[in-house]
Amino acid sequence: MKHLQRLAEIRCAIESLKAEAESIEADAILEAFDIVESETSVNGKSLVFSDTNAKIVLVLRNRYDDKNTSVVRLDEDINREYDKLCRSNATAIENNKAYIQELTEMIEAAEAKQETLLVSPYLETLRKQRAIALKKTEHKVPSLAVYVK
């Protein structure tokens, strides 16, 4: 029982440390910017901390604000134009959909024919034998599910 209790304690400590790391990350980012701006980074670039335990690199990823009013307006304009095109080309679109459906049915028929060409009683027997052989190798692998409170 001592290993299970220790495992539970370690997982709890990990969750606690994750929460602490998240709470100080914003301040750490500010500190990293200060290091980069003062040109005192470890490698002169984006490596802002390094020791025997870890190295920390300031990473700048692109993110976009899709709630921006000009972006929202453009989205609305795009949707309006798309709807307009759908309405004005409705007949052609329906004809195209029917053609796509016809081609899809032809493809499905060709695939079914190919499937019949790739089946034999011997192949099916081999697959069944493989399934039986694989089933004989079945074994249980123990692991633990740990839930931190």
PDB file of C-alpha atoms in Angstrom:
ATOM      1  CA  MET A   1       0.000   0.000   0.000  1.00  0.00           C
ATOM      2  CA  LYS A   2       2.955   2.344   0.544  1.00  0.00           C
ATOM      3  CA  HIS A   3       3.720   2.609  -3.196  1.00  0.00           C
ATOM      4  CA  LEU A   4       0.113   3.449  -4.050  1.00  0.00           C
ATOM      5  CA  GLN A   5      -0.007   6.150  -1.377  1.00  0.00           C
ATOM      6  CA  ARG A   6       3.333   7.582  -2.524  1.00  0.00           C
ATOM      7  CA  LEU A   7       2.144   7.606  -6.138  1.00  0.00           C
ATOM      8  CA  ALA A   8      -0.997   9.474  -5.113  1.00  0.00           C
ATOM      9  CA  GLU A   9       1.080  11.999  -3.149  1.00  0.00           C
ATOM     10  CA  ILE A  10       3.450  12.576  -6.075  1.00  0.00           C
ATOM     11  CA  ARG A  11       0.579  13.092  -8.543  1.00  0.00           C
ATOM     12  CA  CYS A  12      -1.036  15.546  -6.116  1.00  0.00           C
ATOM     13  CA  ALA A  13       2.254  17.430  -5.803  1.00  0.00           C
ATOM     14  CA  ILE A  14       2.571  17.544  -9.606  1.00  0.00           C
ATOM     15  CA  GLU A  15      -0.894  19.094  -9.941  1.00  0.00           C
ATOM     16  CA  SER A  16      -0.068  21.617  -7.224  1.00  0.00           C
ATOM     17  CA  LEU A  17       3.199  22.556  -8.929  1.00  0.00           C
ATOM     18  CA  LYS A  18       1.433  22.905 -12.287  1.00  0.00           C
ATOM     19  CA  ALA A  19      -1.016  25.349 -10.728  1.00  0.00           C
ATOM     20  CA  GLU A  20       1.852  27.322  -9.159  1.00  0.00           C
ATOM     21  CA  ALA A  21       3.728  27.409 -12.487  1.00  0.00           C
ATOM     22  CA  GLU A  22       0.622  28.735 -14.270  1.00  0.00           C
ATOM     23  CA  SER A  23       0.151  31.430 -11.638  1.00  0.00           C
ATOM     24  CA  ILE A  24       3.684  32.839 -12.077  1.00  0.00           C
ATOM     25  CA  GLU A  25       3.961  32.383 -15.855  1.00  0.00           C
ATOM     26  CA  ALA A  26       2.770  35.920 -16.705  1.00  0.00           C
ATOM     27  CA  ASP A  27       5.441  37.465 -14.453  1.00  0.00           C
ATOM     28  CA  ALA A  28       8.055  35.096 -15.880  1.00  0.00           C
ATOM     29  CA  ILE A  29       7.149  36.234 -19.410  1.00  0.00           C
ATOM     30  CA  LEU A  30       7.617  39.869 -18.380  1.00  0.00           C
ATOM     31  CA  GLU A  31      10.982  38.969 -16.880  1.00  0.00           C
ATOM     32  CA  ALA A  32      11.947  37.176 -20.117  1.00  0.00           C
ATOM     33  CA  PHE A  33      11.039  40.267 -22.165  1.00  0.00           C
ATOM     34  CA  ASP A  34      13.229  42.370 -19.861  1.00  0.00           C
ATOM     35  CA  ILE A  35      16.148  39.994 -20.443  1.00  0.00           C
ATOM     36  CA  VAL A  36      15.710  40.040 -24.239  1.00  0.00           C
ATOM     37  CA  GLU A  37      15.317  43.840 -24.355  1.00  0.00           C
ATOM     38  CA  SER A  38      18.406  44.380 -22.202  1.00  0.00           C
ATOM     39  CA  GLU A  39      20.331  42.030 -24.521  1.00  0.00           C
ATOM     40  CA  THR A  40      21.529  39.929 -21.587  1.00  0.00           C
ATOM     41  CA  SER A  41      20.019  36.667 -22.794  1.00  0.00           C
ATOM     42  CA  VAL A  42      22.135  33.545 -22.509  1.00  0.00           C
ATOM     43  CA  ASN A  43      22.669  33.085 -26.252  1.00  0.00           C
ATOM     44  CA  GLY A  44      22.027  36.670 -27.325  1.00  0.00           C
ATOM     45  CA  LYS A  45      18.670  35.669 -28.761  1.00  0.00           C
ATOM     46  CA  SER A  46      15.578  34.129 -27.201  1.00  0.00           C
ATOM     47  CA  LEU A  47      17.175  31.769 -24.651  1.00  0.00           C
ATOM     48  CA  VAL A  48      16.420  33.661 -21.436  1.00  0.00           C
ATOM     49  CA  PHE A  49      17.385  31.110 -18.789  1.00  0.00           C
ATOM     50  CA  SER A  50      19.532  28.017 -18.608  1.00  0.00           C
ATOM     51  CA  ASP A  51      20.840  25.870 -15.777  1.00  0.00           C
ATOM     52  CA  THR A  52      21.413  22.177 -15.108  1.00  0.00           C
ATOM     53  CA  ASN A  53      17.666  21.571 -14.662  1.00  0.00           C
ATOM     54  CA  ALA A  54      16.182  23.352 -17.650  1.00  0.00           C
ATOM     55  CA  LYS A  55      16.447  25.993 -20.306  1.00  0.00           C
ATOM     56  CA  ILE A  56      13.740  28.553 -20.997  1.00  0.00           C
ATOM     57  CA  VAL A  57      13.204  30.136 -24.393  1.00  0.00           C
ATOM     58  CA  LEU A  58      10.936  33.112 -25.058  1.00  0.00           C
ATOM     59  CA  VAL A  59       8.587  31.993 -27.833  1.00  0.00           C
ATOM     60  CA  LEU A  60       6.414  34.433 -29.746  1.00  0.00           C
ATOM     61  CA  ARG A  61       3.502  32.773 -31.540  1.00  0.00           C
ATOM     62  CA  ASN A  62       1.097  34.503 -33.881  1.00  0.00           C
ATOM     63  CA  ARG A  63      -2.463  34.720 -32.629  1.00  0.00           C
ATOM     64  CA  TYR A  64      -5.339  36.525 -34.272  1.00  0.00           C
ATOM     65  CA  ASP A  65      -8.342  38.391 -32.896  1.00  0.00           C
ATOM     66  CA  ASP A  66     -11.349  37.252 -34.894  1.00  0.00           C
ATOM     67  CA  LYS A  67     -13.606  39.484 -32.767  1.00  0.00           C
ATOM     68  CA  ASN A  68     -12.005  42.631 -34.215  1.00  0.00           C
ATOM     69  CA  THR A  69     -14.708  44.840 -35.767  1.00  0.00           C
ATOM     70  CA  SER A  70     -13.084  45.039 -39.211  1.00  0.00           C
ATOM     71  CA  VAL A  71     -12.602  41.264 -39.270  1.00  0.00           C
ATOM     72  CA  VAL A  72     -16.209  40.722 -38.144  1.00  0.00           C
ATOM     73  CA  ARG A  73     -17.462  43.076 -40.866  1.00  0.00           C
ATOM     74  CA  LEU A  74     -15.405  41.280 -43.492  1.00  0.00           C
ATOM     75  CA  ASP A  75     -16.812  37.945 -42.292  1.00  0.00           C
ATOM     76  CA  GLU A  76     -20.317  39.355 -42.661  1.00  0.00           C
ATOM     77  CA  ASP A  77     -19.493  40.672 -46.155  1.00  0.00           C
ATOM     78  CA  ILE A  78     -18.074  37.296 -47.143  1.00  0.00           C
ATOM     79  CA  ASN A  79     -21.189  35.504 -45.891  1.00  0.00           C
ATOM     80  CA  ARG A  80     -23.467  37.949 -47.707  1.00  0.00           C
ATOM     81  CA  GLU A  81     -21.583  37.558 -50.984  1.00  0.00           C
ATOM     82  CA  TYR A  82     -21.523  33.780 -50.623  1.00  0.00           C
ATOM     83  CA  ASP A  83     -25.294  33.683 -50.015  1.00  0.00           C
ATOM     84  CA  LYS A  84     -25.835  35.962 -53.019  1.00  0.00           C
ATOM     85  CA  LEU A  85     -23.759  33.681 -55.243  1.00  0.00           C
ATOM     86  CA  CYS A  86     -25.646  30.638 -53.965  1.00  0.00           C
ATOM     87  CA  ARG A  87     -28.986  32.238 -54.809  1.00  0.00           C
ATOM     88  CA  SER A  88     -27.952  33.546 -58.234  1.00  0.00           C
ATOM     89  CA  ASN A  89     -26.357  30.243 -59.259  1.00  0.00           C
ATOM     90  CA  ALA A  90     -28.875  27.904 -57.612  1.00  0.00           C
ATOM     91  CA  THR A  91     -29.797  26.032 -60.815  1.00  0.00           C
ATOM     92  CA  ALA A  92     -26.197  25.502 -61.886  1.00  0.00           C
ATOM     93  CA  ILE A  93     -25.267  24.418 -58.370  1.00  0.00           C
ATOM     94  CA  GLU A  94     -28.103  21.862 -58.302  1.00  0.00           C
ATOM     95  CA  ASN A  95     -27.035  20.506 -61.705  1.00  0.00           C
ATOM     96  CA  ASN A  96     -23.459  20.269 -60.460  1.00  0.00           C
ATOM     97  CA  LYS A  97     -24.573  18.460 -57.291  1.00  0.00           C
ATOM     98  CA  ALA A  98     -26.513  15.954 -59.406  1.00  0.00           C
ATOM     99  CA  TYR A  99     -23.432  15.397 -61.582  1.00  0.00           C
ATOM    100  CA  ILE A 100     -21.261  14.913 -58.481  1.00  0.00           C
ATOM    101  CA  GLN A 101     -23.821  12.405 -57.141  1.00  0.00           C
ATOM    102  CA  GLU A 102     -23.741  10.494 -60.447  1.00  0.00           C
ATOM    103  CA  LEU A 103     -19.946  10.374 -60.391  1.00  0.00           C
ATOM    104  CA  THR A 104     -19.987   9.285 -56.755  1.00  0.00           C
ATOM    105  CA  GLU A 105     -22.276   6.382 -57.605  1.00  0.00           C
ATOM    106  CA  MET A 106     -19.996   5.383 -60.485  1.00  0.00           C
ATOM    107  CA  ILE A 107     -16.971   5.483 -58.163  1.00  0.00           C
ATOM    108  CA  GLU A 108     -18.789   3.364 -55.569  1.00  0.00           C
ATOM    109  CA  ALA A 109     -19.691   0.793 -58.232  1.00  0.00           C
ATOM    110  CA  ALA A 110     -16.068   0.661 -59.432  1.00  0.00           C
ATOM    111  CA  GLU A 111     -14.822   0.262 -55.856  1.00  0.00           C
ATOM    112  CA  ALA A 112     -17.320  -2.556 -55.241  1.00  0.00           C
ATOM    113  CA  LYS A 113     -16.104  -4.316 -58.409  1.00  0.00           C
ATOM    114  CA  GLN A 114     -12.485  -3.892 -57.294  1.00  0.00           C
ATOM    115  CA  GLU A 115     -13.397  -5.294 -53.884  1.00  0.00           C
ATOM    116  CA  THR A 116     -14.788  -8.469 -55.486  1.00  0.00           C
ATOM    117  CA  LEU A 117     -11.553  -8.845 -57.452  1.00  0.00           C
ATOM    118  CA  LEU A 118      -9.526  -8.734 -54.238  1.00  0.00           C
ATOM    119  CA  VAL A 119     -11.384 -11.477 -52.353  1.00  0.00           C
ATOM    120  CA  SER A 120     -10.799 -15.211 -52.420  1.00  0.00           C
ATOM    121  CA  PRO A 121     -11.719 -18.105 -50.122  1.00  0.00           C
ATOM    122  CA  TYR A 122      -8.010 -18.718 -49.480  1.00  0.00           C
ATOM    123  CA  LEU A 123      -7.438 -15.071 -48.470  1.00  0.00           C
ATOM    124  CA  GLU A 124     -10.401 -15.226 -46.079  1.00  0.00           C
ATOM    125  CA  THR A 125      -9.038 -18.466 -44.556  1.00  0.00           C
ATOM    126  CA  LEU A 126      -5.646 -16.814 -44.026  1.00  0.00           C
ATOM    127  CA  ARG A 127      -7.275 -13.801 -42.360  1.00  0.00           C
ATOM    128  CA  LYS A 128      -9.262 -16.053 -40.021  1.00  0.00           C
ATOM    129  CA  GLN A 129      -6.113 -17.996 -39.145  1.00  0.00           C
ATOM    130  CA  ARG A 130      -4.315 -14.731 -38.430  1.00  0.00           C
ATOM    131  CA  ALA A 131      -7.122 -13.564 -36.155  1.00  0.00           C
ATOM    132  CA  ILE A 132      -6.957 -16.853 -34.233  1.00  0.00           C
ATOM    133  CA  ALA A 133      -3.140 -16.660 -33.960  1.00  0.00           C
ATOM    134  CA  LEU A 134      -3.347 -13.041 -32.809  1.00  0.00           C
ATOM    135  CA  LYS A 135      -6.012 -13.907 -30.216  1.00  0.00           C
ATOM    136  CA  LYS A 136      -3.654 -16.554 -28.782  1.00  0.00           C
ATOM    137  CA  THR A 137      -1.060 -13.826 -28.086  1.00  0.00           C
ATOM    138  CA  GLU A 138      -3.528 -11.737 -26.064  1.00  0.00           C
ATOM    139  CA  HIS A 139      -2.267 -10.768 -22.609  1.00  0.00           C
ATOM    140  CA  LYS A 140      -3.010  -8.203 -19.921  1.00  0.00           C
ATOM    141  CA  VAL A 141      -0.689  -5.241 -19.277  1.00  0.00           C
ATOM    142  CA  PRO A 142      -1.086  -3.658 -15.852  1.00  0.00           C
ATOM    143  CA  SER A 143      -1.199   0.104 -15.340  1.00  0.00           C
ATOM    144  CA  LEU A 144      -2.644   2.517 -12.813  1.00  0.00           C
ATOM    145  CA  ALA A 145      -5.173   5.277 -13.276  1.00  0.00           C
ATOM    146  CA  VAL A 146      -4.441   8.071 -10.812  1.00  0.00           C
ATOM    147  CA  TYR A 147      -7.011  10.759 -10.042  1.00  0.00           C
ATOM    148  CA  VAL A 148      -5.856  13.778  -8.087  1.00  0.00           C
ATOM    149  CA  LYS A 149      -8.434  15.348  -5.790  1.00  0.00           C
TER     150      LYS A 149
END
